[in-house]
Amino acid sequence: MTNSLVSIILVVVFCGLAAGTRTTLFLTEAQDAVSAVADDGICKSMVETQGYFCEEHMVTTRDGYILSIQRIPVGQSGKTSGKRAPVLLQHGLLMDGITWLLSPPDQSLALLLADNGFDAYWDWTWDELVDYDLPAIFQYVHDQTGQKLHYVGHSLGTLIALASFSKGQLVDMLRSAALLSPIAYVGQVTSPLARNAADSLLAEALYWLGINEFNPRGKAVIELLKHICQKAGVDCTNMLTSFTGQNCCLNSTIVTVFLEHEPQSTSTKNMIHISQMIREGTIRMYDYKDEDENRKHYGQPTPPAYNMKSIPNDLSLFLSYGGADALSDVNDVQLLLDNLKDHDGDKLVVQYIENYAHADYVMGVNARQAVYDPLMAFFKLQ
């Protein structure tokens, strides 16, 4: 693979989509969502405006939902010769596919990959990602390209990948995976906003009120966040910093673009699940907090755990984490690395960037030099 051109697939999940969310195939609104994505999706608003060709695709999961994904098949030069290895990009919580397009073209990972001989896709959703969405997307990309693919995940995009790999899923279609700000264990997050939201049962409160969509811009969430921000030790004057940690390398222009498009919605149930992980320090499936309900879903009184030690030792992994990251805390990352201690030495590359926080990985002005160039070099060796 070293001498051949490589194609990139970008996937984004755990958030709302420009034309809706994880849309059920059997509702009339689904067709409206499909049309809206084609007319006003990320391709037209963020990719084609930069002079890149972009394709809109639809993937149907086996539980009957439509996922929208975008593909950047070639770089700005338009050259299509050679075999381009696919790369899948997966964003994190409360984000969407624009994650990979926030920076200028010569610094955005999606466009960099296309310019460097990769073939790119991404998708966004939040529910049943491990069991339904990610397998459907992997299979679709594999079928379209006829090749195994590389994967890039940021934040919760790493969690769904790790959970899938631990169950032996997707690995037969995978060439390698890059995990940026890896999320597996989150029991030691230092983000005062995330910690207090979890401890205050913020998501549970919304769920009890019958609010199934966690909309960060919605009135109910804003009111609850105001309450949390009044607590001692929680400084919300800079919401991004209080959530992600002190990012070293953002500029005001990129942050402005970010705020124009993000954050996006996710499901309230998804936020409850993440809160459970923060409070309990575990990597388990969703806990219904009722033994009978858990038995109904899992056949046992407690939710099953994902075993990180079950990740195949010969799976090629590139893992990068930051010393200032308040969500992917260094101590939690170390727990993950402890579980990977028997991984084949030549199949695991670990990068530590002392001054990087959570958002630097997708918006940092030096992310290309610090992270993306080493990441692409890693891919080309696989």
JSON list of C-alpha atoms in Angstrom, two decimals, residues 121-314:
[
{"chain": "A", "resi": 121, "resn": "TYR", "atom": "CA", "xyz": [-16.98, 10.03, 3.52]},
{"chain": "A", "resi": 122, "resn": "TRP", "atom": "CA", "xyz": [-18.77, 11.09, 6.72]},
{"chain": "A", "resi": 123, "resn": "ASP", "atom": "CA", "xyz": [-22.11, 10.59, 8.42]},
{"chain": "A", "resi": 124, "resn": "TRP", "atom": "CA", "xyz": [-23.90, 11.78, 11.59]},
{"chain": "A", "resi": 125, "resn": "THR", "atom": "CA", "xyz": [-26.38, 10.29, 14.00]},
{"chain": "A", "resi": 126, "resn": "TRP", "atom": "CA", "xyz": [-26.47, 9.30, 17.66]},
{"chain": "A", "resi": 127, "resn": "ASP", "atom": "CA", "xyz": [-28.60, 6.23, 18.35]},
{"chain": "A", "resi": 128, "resn": "GLU", "atom": "CA", "xyz": [-27.56, 2.55, 18.20]},
{"chain": "A", "resi": 129, "resn": "LEU", "atom": "CA", "xyz": [-24.32, 3.52, 16.51]},
{"chain": "A", "resi": 130, "resn": "VAL", "atom": "CA", "xyz": [-22.34, 0.45, 17.45]},
{"chain": "A", "resi": 131, "resn": "ASP", "atom": "CA", "xyz": [-24.99, -2.10, 16.50]},
{"chain": "A", "resi": 132, "resn": "TYR", "atom": "CA", "xyz": [-26.58, -0.50, 13.45]},
{"chain": "A", "resi": 133, "resn": "ASP", "atom": "CA", "xyz": [-25.13, 2.73, 12.08]},
{"chain": "A", "resi": 134, "resn": "LEU", "atom": "CA", "xyz": [-21.41, 2.10, 12.02]},
{"chain": "A", "resi": 135, "resn": "PRO", "atom": "CA", "xyz": [-21.76, -1.41, 10.54]},
{"chain": "A", "resi": 136, "resn": "ALA", "atom": "CA", "xyz": [-24.10, -0.07, 7.85]},
{"chain": "A", "resi": 137, "resn": "ILE", "atom": "CA", "xyz": [-21.68, 2.71, 6.93]},
{"chain": "A", "resi": 138, "resn": "PHE", "atom": "CA", "xyz": [-18.63, 0.44, 6.94]},
{"chain": "A", "resi": 139, "resn": "GLN", "atom": "CA", "xyz": [-20.42, -2.06, 4.72]},
{"chain": "A", "resi": 140, "resn": "TYR", "atom": "CA", "xyz": [-21.60, 0.67, 2.34]},
{"chain": "A", "resi": 141, "resn": "VAL", "atom": "CA", "xyz": [-18.15, 2.19, 1.94]},
{"chain": "A", "resi": 142, "resn": "HIS", "atom": "CA", "xyz": [-16.54, -1.24, 1.61]},
{"chain": "A", "resi": 143, "resn": "ASP", "atom": "CA", "xyz": [-19.04, -2.20, -1.10]},
{"chain": "A", "resi": 144, "resn": "GLN", "atom": "CA", "xyz": [-18.65, 1.10, -2.95]},
{"chain": "A", "resi": 145, "resn": "THR", "atom": "CA", "xyz": [-14.85, 1.02, -3.00]},
{"chain": "A", "resi": 146, "resn": "GLY", "atom": "CA", "xyz": [-14.13, -2.70, -2.93]},
{"chain": "A", "resi": 147, "resn": "GLN", "atom": "CA", "xyz": [-11.44, -2.06, -0.32]},
{"chain": "A", "resi": 148, "resn": "LYS", "atom": "CA", "xyz": [-10.80, -2.21, 3.39]},
{"chain": "A", "resi": 149, "resn": "LEU", "atom": "CA", "xyz": [-10.92, 1.23, 4.93]},
{"chain": "A", "resi": 150, "resn": "HIS", "atom": "CA", "xyz": [-9.07, 3.48, 7.35]},
{"chain": "A", "resi": 151, "resn": "TYR", "atom": "CA", "xyz": [-11.05, 5.07, 10.18]},
{"chain": "A", "resi": 152, "resn": "VAL", "atom": "CA", "xyz": [-10.61, 8.41, 11.97]},
{"chain": "A", "resi": 153, "resn": "GLY", "atom": "CA", "xyz": [-12.61, 9.10, 15.11]},
{"chain": "A", "resi": 154, "resn": "HIS", "atom": "CA", "xyz": [-12.65, 12.13, 17.37]},
{"chain": "A", "resi": 155, "resn": "SER", "atom": "CA", "xyz": [-14.01, 12.00, 20.93]},
{"chain": "A", "resi": 156, "resn": "LEU", "atom": "CA", "xyz": [-17.15, 9.84, 20.99]},
{"chain": "A", "resi": 157, "resn": "GLY", "atom": "CA", "xyz": [-16.35, 8.84, 17.45]},
{"chain": "A", "resi": 158, "resn": "THR", "atom": "CA", "xyz": [-13.53, 6.87, 19.05]},
{"chain": "A", "resi": 159, "resn": "LEU", "atom": "CA", "xyz": [-15.82, 5.28, 21.63]},
{"chain": "A", "resi": 160, "resn": "ILE", "atom": "CA", "xyz": [-18.17, 3.68, 19.12]},
{"chain": "A", "resi": 161, "resn": "ALA", "atom": "CA", "xyz": [-15.18, 2.37, 17.19]},
{"chain": "A", "resi": 162, "resn": "LEU", "atom": "CA", "xyz": [-13.49, 0.92, 20.29]},
{"chain": "A", "resi": 163, "resn": "ALA", "atom": "CA", "xyz": [-16.76, -0.66, 21.40]},
{"chain": "A", "resi": 164, "resn": "SER", "atom": "CA", "xyz": [-17.24, -2.20, 17.95]},
{"chain": "A", "resi": 165, "resn": "PHE", "atom": "CA", "xyz": [-13.65, -3.48, 17.77]},
{"chain": "A", "resi": 166, "resn": "SER", "atom": "CA", "xyz": [-13.97, -5.01, 21.25]},
{"chain": "A", "resi": 167, "resn": "LYS", "atom": "CA", "xyz": [-16.89, -7.09, 19.97]},
{"chain": "A", "resi": 168, "resn": "GLY", "atom": "CA", "xyz": [-14.94, -8.20, 16.91]},
{"chain": "A", "resi": 169, "resn": "GLN", "atom": "CA", "xyz": [-17.14, -6.06, 14.64]},
{"chain": "A", "resi": 170, "resn": "LEU", "atom": "CA", "xyz": [-15.89, -4.20, 11.56]},
{"chain": "A", "resi": 171, "resn": "VAL", "atom": "CA", "xyz": [-12.29, -5.43, 11.86]},
{"chain": "A", "resi": 172, "resn": "ASP", "atom": "CA", "xyz": [-12.60, -7.60, 8.75]},
{"chain": "A", "resi": 173, "resn": "MET", "atom": "CA", "xyz": [-13.32, -4.42, 6.74]},
{"chain": "A", "resi": 174, "resn": "LEU", "atom": "CA", "xyz": [-10.74, -2.26, 8.53]},
{"chain": "A", "resi": 175, "resn": "ARG", "atom": "CA", "xyz": [-7.21, -1.40, 7.48]},
{"chain": "A", "resi": 176, "resn": "SER", "atom": "CA", "xyz": [-6.34, 0.83, 10.45]},
{"chain": "A", "resi": 177, "resn": "ALA", "atom": "CA", "xyz": [-7.90, 3.31, 12.88]},
{"chain": "A", "resi": 178, "resn": "ALA", "atom": "CA", "xyz": [-6.80, 6.72, 14.17]},
{"chain": "A", "resi": 179, "resn": "LEU", "atom": "CA", "xyz": [-8.29, 7.75, 17.51]},
{"chain": "A", "resi": 180, "resn": "LEU", "atom": "CA", "xyz": [-8.06, 11.47, 18.35]},
{"chain": "A", "resi": 181, "resn": "SER", "atom": "CA", "xyz": [-8.92, 12.53, 21.91]},
{"chain": "A", "resi": 182, "resn": "PRO", "atom": "CA", "xyz": [-9.86, 8.90, 22.61]},
{"chain": "A", "resi": 183, "resn": "ILE", "atom": "CA", "xyz": [-12.90, 8.29, 24.75]},
{"chain": "A", "resi": 184, "resn": "ALA", "atom": "CA", "xyz": [-13.28, 4.92, 26.44]},
{"chain": "A", "resi": 185, "resn": "TYR", "atom": "CA", "xyz": [-13.14, 5.50, 30.19]},
{"chain": "A", "resi": 186, "resn": "VAL", "atom": "CA", "xyz": [-14.51, 8.90, 31.24]},
{"chain": "A", "resi": 187, "resn": "GLY", "atom": "CA", "xyz": [-14.71, 8.51, 35.01]},
{"chain": "A", "resi": 188, "resn": "GLN", "atom": "CA", "xyz": [-11.91, 11.04, 35.57]},
{"chain": "A", "resi": 189, "resn": "VAL", "atom": "CA", "xyz": [-13.04, 13.90, 33.31]},
{"chain": "A", "resi": 190, "resn": "THR", "atom": "CA", "xyz": [-11.90, 17.24, 34.68]},
{"chain": "A", "resi": 191, "resn": "SER", "atom": "CA", "xyz": [-14.38, 19.32, 32.68]},
{"chain": "A", "resi": 192, "resn": "PRO", "atom": "CA", "xyz": [-16.42, 21.14, 35.37]},
{"chain": "A", "resi": 193, "resn": "LEU", "atom": "CA", "xyz": [-19.36, 21.52, 32.98]},
{"chain": "A", "resi": 194, "resn": "ALA", "atom": "CA", "xyz": [-19.45, 17.85, 31.96]},
{"chain": "A", "resi": 195, "resn": "ARG", "atom": "CA", "xyz": [-18.86, 16.61, 35.51]},
{"chain": "A", "resi": 196, "resn": "ASN", "atom": "CA", "xyz": [-21.54, 18.80, 37.07]},
{"chain": "A", "resi": 197, "resn": "ALA", "atom": "CA", "xyz": [-24.02, 18.04, 34.29]},
{"chain": "A", "resi": 198, "resn": "ALA", "atom": "CA", "xyz": [-23.53, 14.31, 34.93]},
{"chain": "A", "resi": 199, "resn": "ASP", "atom": "CA", "xyz": [-23.67, 14.61, 38.71]},
{"chain": "A", "resi": 200, "resn": "SER", "atom": "CA", "xyz": [-26.72, 16.91, 38.55]},
{"chain": "A", "resi": 201, "resn": "LEU", "atom": "CA", "xyz": [-28.65, 14.39, 36.42]},
{"chain": "A", "resi": 202, "resn": "LEU", "atom": "CA", "xyz": [-29.21, 17.11, 33.81]},
{"chain": "A", "resi": 203, "resn": "ALA", "atom": "CA", "xyz": [-30.04, 14.67, 31.02]},
{"chain": "A", "resi": 204, "resn": "GLU", "atom": "CA", "xyz": [-32.23, 12.57, 33.30]},
{"chain": "A", "resi": 205, "resn": "ALA", "atom": "CA", "xyz": [-34.19, 15.68, 34.23]},
{"chain": "A", "resi": 206, "resn": "LEU", "atom": "CA", "xyz": [-34.90, 16.40, 30.57]},
{"chain": "A", "resi": 207, "resn": "TYR", "atom": "CA", "xyz": [-35.89, 12.78, 29.98]},
{"chain": "A", "resi": 208, "resn": "TRP", "atom": "CA", "xyz": [-38.29, 12.85, 32.92]},
{"chain": "A", "resi": 209, "resn": "LEU", "atom": "CA", "xyz": [-39.83, 15.98, 31.37]},
{"chain": "A", "resi": 210, "resn": "GLY", "atom": "CA", "xyz": [-40.45, 14.02, 28.17]},
{"chain": "A", "resi": 211, "resn": "ILE", "atom": "CA", "xyz": [-37.75, 15.86, 26.18]},
{"chain": "A", "resi": 212, "resn": "ASN", "atom": "CA", "xyz": [-36.13, 13.24, 23.96]},
{"chain": "A", "resi": 213, "resn": "GLU", "atom": "CA", "xyz": [-33.96, 15.61, 21.94]},
{"chain": "A", "resi": 214, "resn": "PHE", "atom": "CA", "xyz": [-31.02, 17.18, 23.75]},
{"chain": "A", "resi": 215, "resn": "ASN", "atom": "CA", "xyz": [-30.80, 20.51, 21.95]},
{"chain": "A", "resi": 216, "resn": "PRO", "atom": "CA", "xyz": [-27.90, 22.61, 23.34]},
{"chain": "A", "resi": 217, "resn": "ARG", "atom": "CA", "xyz": [-29.56, 25.70, 21.86]},
{"chain": "A", "resi": 218, "resn": "GLY", "atom": "CA", "xyz": [-33.01, 24.83, 23.22]},
{"chain": "A", "resi": 219, "resn": "LYS", "atom": "CA", "xyz": [-34.68, 26.67, 26.10]},
{"chain": "A", "resi": 220, "resn": "ALA", "atom": "CA", "xyz": [-34.86, 23.67, 28.45]},
{"chain": "A", "resi": 221, "resn": "VAL", "atom": "CA", "xyz": [-31.16, 22.82, 28.16]},
{"chain": "A", "resi": 222, "resn": "ILE", "atom": "CA", "xyz": [-30.11, 26.47, 28.44]},
{"chain": "A", "resi": 223, "resn": "GLU", "atom": "CA", "xyz": [-32.09, 26.90, 31.65]},
{"chain": "A", "resi": 224, "resn": "LEU", "atom": "CA", "xyz": [-30.55, 23.79, 33.20]},
{"chain": "A", "resi": 225, "resn": "LEU", "atom": "CA", "xyz": [-27.05, 24.88, 32.12]},
{"chain": "A", "resi": 226, "resn": "LYS", "atom": "CA", "xyz": [-27.62, 28.28, 33.73]},
{"chain": "A", "resi": 227, "resn": "HIS", "atom": "CA", "xyz": [-28.34, 26.48, 36.99]},
{"chain": "A", "resi": 228, "resn": "ILE", "atom": "CA", "xyz": [-25.14, 24.44, 36.72]},
{"chain": "A", "resi": 229, "resn": "CYS", "atom": "CA", "xyz": [-23.08, 27.50, 35.80]},
{"chain": "A", "resi": 230, "resn": "GLN", "atom": "CA", "xyz": [-24.08, 29.16, 39.08]},
{"chain": "A", "resi": 231, "resn": "LYS", "atom": "CA", "xyz": [-22.41, 26.41, 41.11]},
{"chain": "A", "resi": 232, "resn": "ALA", "atom": "CA", "xyz": [-19.10, 26.96, 42.85]},
{"chain": "A", "resi": 233, "resn": "GLY", "atom": "CA", "xyz": [-16.13, 25.95, 40.73]},
{"chain": "A", "resi": 234, "resn": "VAL", "atom": "CA", "xyz": [-18.01, 26.14, 37.43]},
{"chain": "A", "resi": 235, "resn": "ASP", "atom": "CA", "xyz": [-16.96, 29.14, 35.33]},
{"chain": "A", "resi": 236, "resn": "CYS", "atom": "CA", "xyz": [-19.10, 29.34, 32.19]},
{"chain": "A", "resi": 237, "resn": "THR", "atom": "CA", "xyz": [-17.79, 32.67, 30.93]},
{"chain": "A", "resi": 238, "resn": "ASN", "atom": "CA", "xyz": [-16.04, 30.62, 28.25]},
{"chain": "A", "resi": 239, "resn": "MET", "atom": "CA", "xyz": [-18.36, 27.69, 27.60]},
{"chain": "A", "resi": 240, "resn": "LEU", "atom": "CA", "xyz": [-15.99, 25.97, 25.17]},
{"chain": "A", "resi": 241, "resn": "THR", "atom": "CA", "xyz": [-13.11, 26.00, 27.66]},
{"chain": "A", "resi": 242, "resn": "SER", "atom": "CA", "xyz": [-15.29, 24.90, 30.57]},
{"chain": "A", "resi": 243, "resn": "PHE", "atom": "CA", "xyz": [-16.37, 21.91, 28.50]},
{"chain": "A", "resi": 244, "resn": "THR", "atom": "CA", "xyz": [-13.23, 20.90, 26.59]},
{"chain": "A", "resi": 245, "resn": "GLY", "atom": "CA", "xyz": [-10.33, 22.25, 28.64]},
{"chain": "A", "resi": 246, "resn": "GLN", "atom": "CA", "xyz": [-7.97, 25.11, 27.79]},
{"chain": "A", "resi": 247, "resn": "ASN", "atom": "CA", "xyz": [-7.34, 24.74, 24.06]},
{"chain": "A", "resi": 248, "resn": "CYS", "atom": "CA", "xyz": [-3.94, 26.05, 23.05]},
{"chain": "A", "resi": 249, "resn": "CYS", "atom": "CA", "xyz": [-4.29, 26.66, 19.38]},
{"chain": "A", "resi": 250, "resn": "LEU", "atom": "CA", "xyz": [-7.66, 28.08, 18.31]},
{"chain": "A", "resi": 251, "resn": "ASN", "atom": "CA", "xyz": [-8.12, 31.43, 16.62]},
{"chain": "A", "resi": 252, "resn": "SER", "atom": "CA", "xyz": [-11.18, 33.66, 16.67]},
{"chain": "A", "resi": 253, "resn": "THR", "atom": "CA", "xyz": [-12.02, 33.06, 13.00]},
{"chain": "A", "resi": 254, "resn": "ILE", "atom": "CA", "xyz": [-12.29, 29.29, 13.41]},
{"chain": "A", "resi": 255, "resn": "VAL", "atom": "CA", "xyz": [-14.27, 29.65, 16.64]},
{"chain": "A", "resi": 256, "resn": "THR", "atom": "CA", "xyz": [-16.69, 31.99, 14.84]},
{"chain": "A", "resi": 257, "resn": "VAL", "atom": "CA", "xyz": [-17.22, 29.39, 12.08]},
{"chain": "A", "resi": 258, "resn": "PHE", "atom": "CA", "xyz": [-17.70, 26.75, 14.76]},
{"chain": "A", "resi": 259, "resn": "LEU", "atom": "CA", "xyz": [-20.37, 28.77, 16.58]},
{"chain": "A", "resi": 260, "resn": "GLU", "atom": "CA", "xyz": [-22.23, 29.40, 13.32]},
{"chain": "A", "resi": 261, "resn": "HIS", "atom": "CA", "xyz": [-22.79, 25.66, 12.87]},
{"chain": "A", "resi": 262, "resn": "GLU", "atom": "CA", "xyz": [-22.31, 23.95, 16.23]},
{"chain": "A", "resi": 263, "resn": "PRO", "atom": "CA", "xyz": [-23.26, 22.57, 18.64]},
{"chain": "A", "resi": 264, "resn": "GLN", "atom": "CA", "xyz": [-25.85, 20.21, 17.22]},
{"chain": "A", "resi": 265, "resn": "SER", "atom": "CA", "xyz": [-28.52, 18.13, 18.92]},
{"chain": "A", "resi": 266, "resn": "THR", "atom": "CA", "xyz": [-28.16, 14.60, 20.20]},
{"chain": "A", "resi": 267, "resn": "SER", "atom": "CA", "xyz": [-30.61, 12.29, 21.91]},
{"chain": "A", "resi": 268, "resn": "THR", "atom": "CA", "xyz": [-31.30, 12.82, 25.59]},
{"chain": "A", "resi": 269, "resn": "LYS", "atom": "CA", "xyz": [-30.92, 9.08, 26.13]},
{"chain": "A", "resi": 270, "resn": "ASN", "atom": "CA", "xyz": [-27.42, 9.27, 24.66]},
{"chain": "A", "resi": 271, "resn": "MET", "atom": "CA", "xyz": [-26.53, 12.02, 27.14]},
{"chain": "A", "resi": 272, "resn": "ILE", "atom": "CA", "xyz": [-27.86, 9.87, 29.99]},
{"chain": "A", "resi": 273, "resn": "HIS", "atom": "CA", "xyz": [-25.65, 6.99, 28.85]},
{"chain": "A", "resi": 274, "resn": "ILE", "atom": "CA", "xyz": [-22.57, 9.23, 28.79]},
{"chain": "A", "resi": 275, "resn": "SER", "atom": "CA", "xyz": [-23.47, 10.61, 32.22]},
{"chain": "A", "resi": 276, "resn": "GLN", "atom": "CA", "xyz": [-23.67, 7.06, 33.57]},
{"chain": "A", "resi": 277, "resn": "MET", "atom": "CA", "xyz": [-20.16, 6.41, 32.27]},
{"chain": "A", "resi": 278, "resn": "ILE", "atom": "CA", "xyz": [-18.83, 9.59, 33.91]},
{"chain": "A", "resi": 279, "resn": "ARG", "atom": "CA", "xyz": [-20.43, 8.84, 37.27]},
{"chain": "A", "resi": 280, "resn": "GLU", "atom": "CA", "xyz": [-19.53, 5.15, 37.35]},
{"chain": "A", "resi": 281, "resn": "GLY", "atom": "CA", "xyz": [-16.23, 5.12, 35.48]},
{"chain": "A", "resi": 282, "resn": "THR", "atom": "CA", "xyz": [-17.35, 2.13, 33.41]},
{"chain": "A", "resi": 283, "resn": "ILE", "atom": "CA", "xyz": [-17.71, 1.24, 29.73]},
{"chain": "A", "resi": 284, "resn": "ARG", "atom": "CA", "xyz": [-21.06, -0.49, 29.72]},
{"chain": "A", "resi": 285, "resn": "MET", "atom": "CA", "xyz": [-24.18, -0.50, 27.63]},
{"chain": "A", "resi": 286, "resn": "TYR", "atom": "CA", "xyz": [-27.04, 1.79, 28.60]},
{"chain": "A", "resi": 287, "resn": "ASP", "atom": "CA", "xyz": [-28.33, 1.07, 32.11]},
{"chain": "A", "resi": 288, "resn": "TYR", "atom": "CA", "xyz": [-32.12, 1.18, 32.37]},
{"chain": "A", "resi": 289, "resn": "LYS", "atom": "CA", "xyz": [-31.78, 1.29, 36.17]},
{"chain": "A", "resi": 290, "resn": "ASP", "atom": "CA", "xyz": [-34.32, -1.50, 36.43]},
{"chain": "A", "resi": 291, "resn": "GLU", "atom": "CA", "xyz": [-33.29, -5.16, 36.61]},
{"chain": "A", "resi": 292, "resn": "ASP", "atom": "CA", "xyz": [-36.34, -6.38, 34.69]},
{"chain": "A", "resi": 293, "resn": "GLU", "atom": "CA", "xyz": [-35.81, -3.81, 31.95]},
{"chain": "A", "resi": 294, "resn": "ASN", "atom": "CA", "xyz": [-32.12, -4.69, 31.70]},
{"chain": "A", "resi": 295, "resn": "ARG", "atom": "CA", "xyz": [-33.02, -8.40, 31.48]},
{"chain": "A", "resi": 296, "resn": "LYS", "atom": "CA", "xyz": [-35.48, -7.58, 28.72]},
{"chain": "A", "resi": 297, "resn": "HIS", "atom": "CA", "xyz": [-32.74, -5.90, 26.66]},
{"chain": "A", "resi": 298, "resn": "TYR", "atom": "CA", "xyz": [-29.62, -7.82, 27.68]},
{"chain": "A", "resi": 299, "resn": "GLY", "atom": "CA", "xyz": [-30.75, -11.07, 29.26]},
{"chain": "A", "resi": 300, "resn": "GLN", "atom": "CA", "xyz": [-29.11, -10.12, 32.57]},
{"chain": "A", "resi": 301, "resn": "PRO", "atom": "CA", "xyz": [-29.88, -7.72, 35.46]},
{"chain": "A", "resi": 302, "resn": "THR", "atom": "CA", "xyz": [-27.01, -5.34, 34.68]},
{"chain": "A", "resi": 303, "resn": "PRO", "atom": "CA", "xyz": [-25.83, -3.96, 31.33]},
{"chain": "A", "resi": 304, "resn": "PRO", "atom": "CA", "xyz": [-22.93, -5.83, 29.68]},
{"chain": "A", "resi": 305, "resn": "ALA", "atom": "CA", "xyz": [-19.50, -4.21, 29.68]},
{"chain": "A", "resi": 306, "resn": "TYR", "atom": "CA", "xyz": [-17.35, -3.56, 26.64]},
{"chain": "A", "resi": 307, "resn": "ASN", "atom": "CA", "xyz": [-14.01, -5.26, 27.19]},
{"chain": "A", "resi": 308, "resn": "MET", "atom": "CA", "xyz": [-11.21, -3.15, 25.77]},
{"chain": "A", "resi": 309, "resn": "LYS", "atom": "CA", "xyz": [-8.81, -6.06, 26.24]},
{"chain": "A", "resi": 310, "resn": "SER", "atom": "CA", "xyz": [-10.77, -7.90, 23.54]},
{"chain": "A", "resi": 311, "resn": "ILE", "atom": "CA", "xyz": [-9.63, -5.48, 20.82]},
{"chain": "A", "resi": 312, "resn": "PRO", "atom": "CA", "xyz": [-7.53, -7.59, 18.41]},
{"chain": "A", "resi": 313, "resn": "ASN", "atom": "CA", "xyz": [-3.83, -7.17, 19.22]},
{"chain": "A", "resi": 314, "resn": "ASP", "atom": "CA", "xyz": [-2.88, -6.99, 15.55]}
]
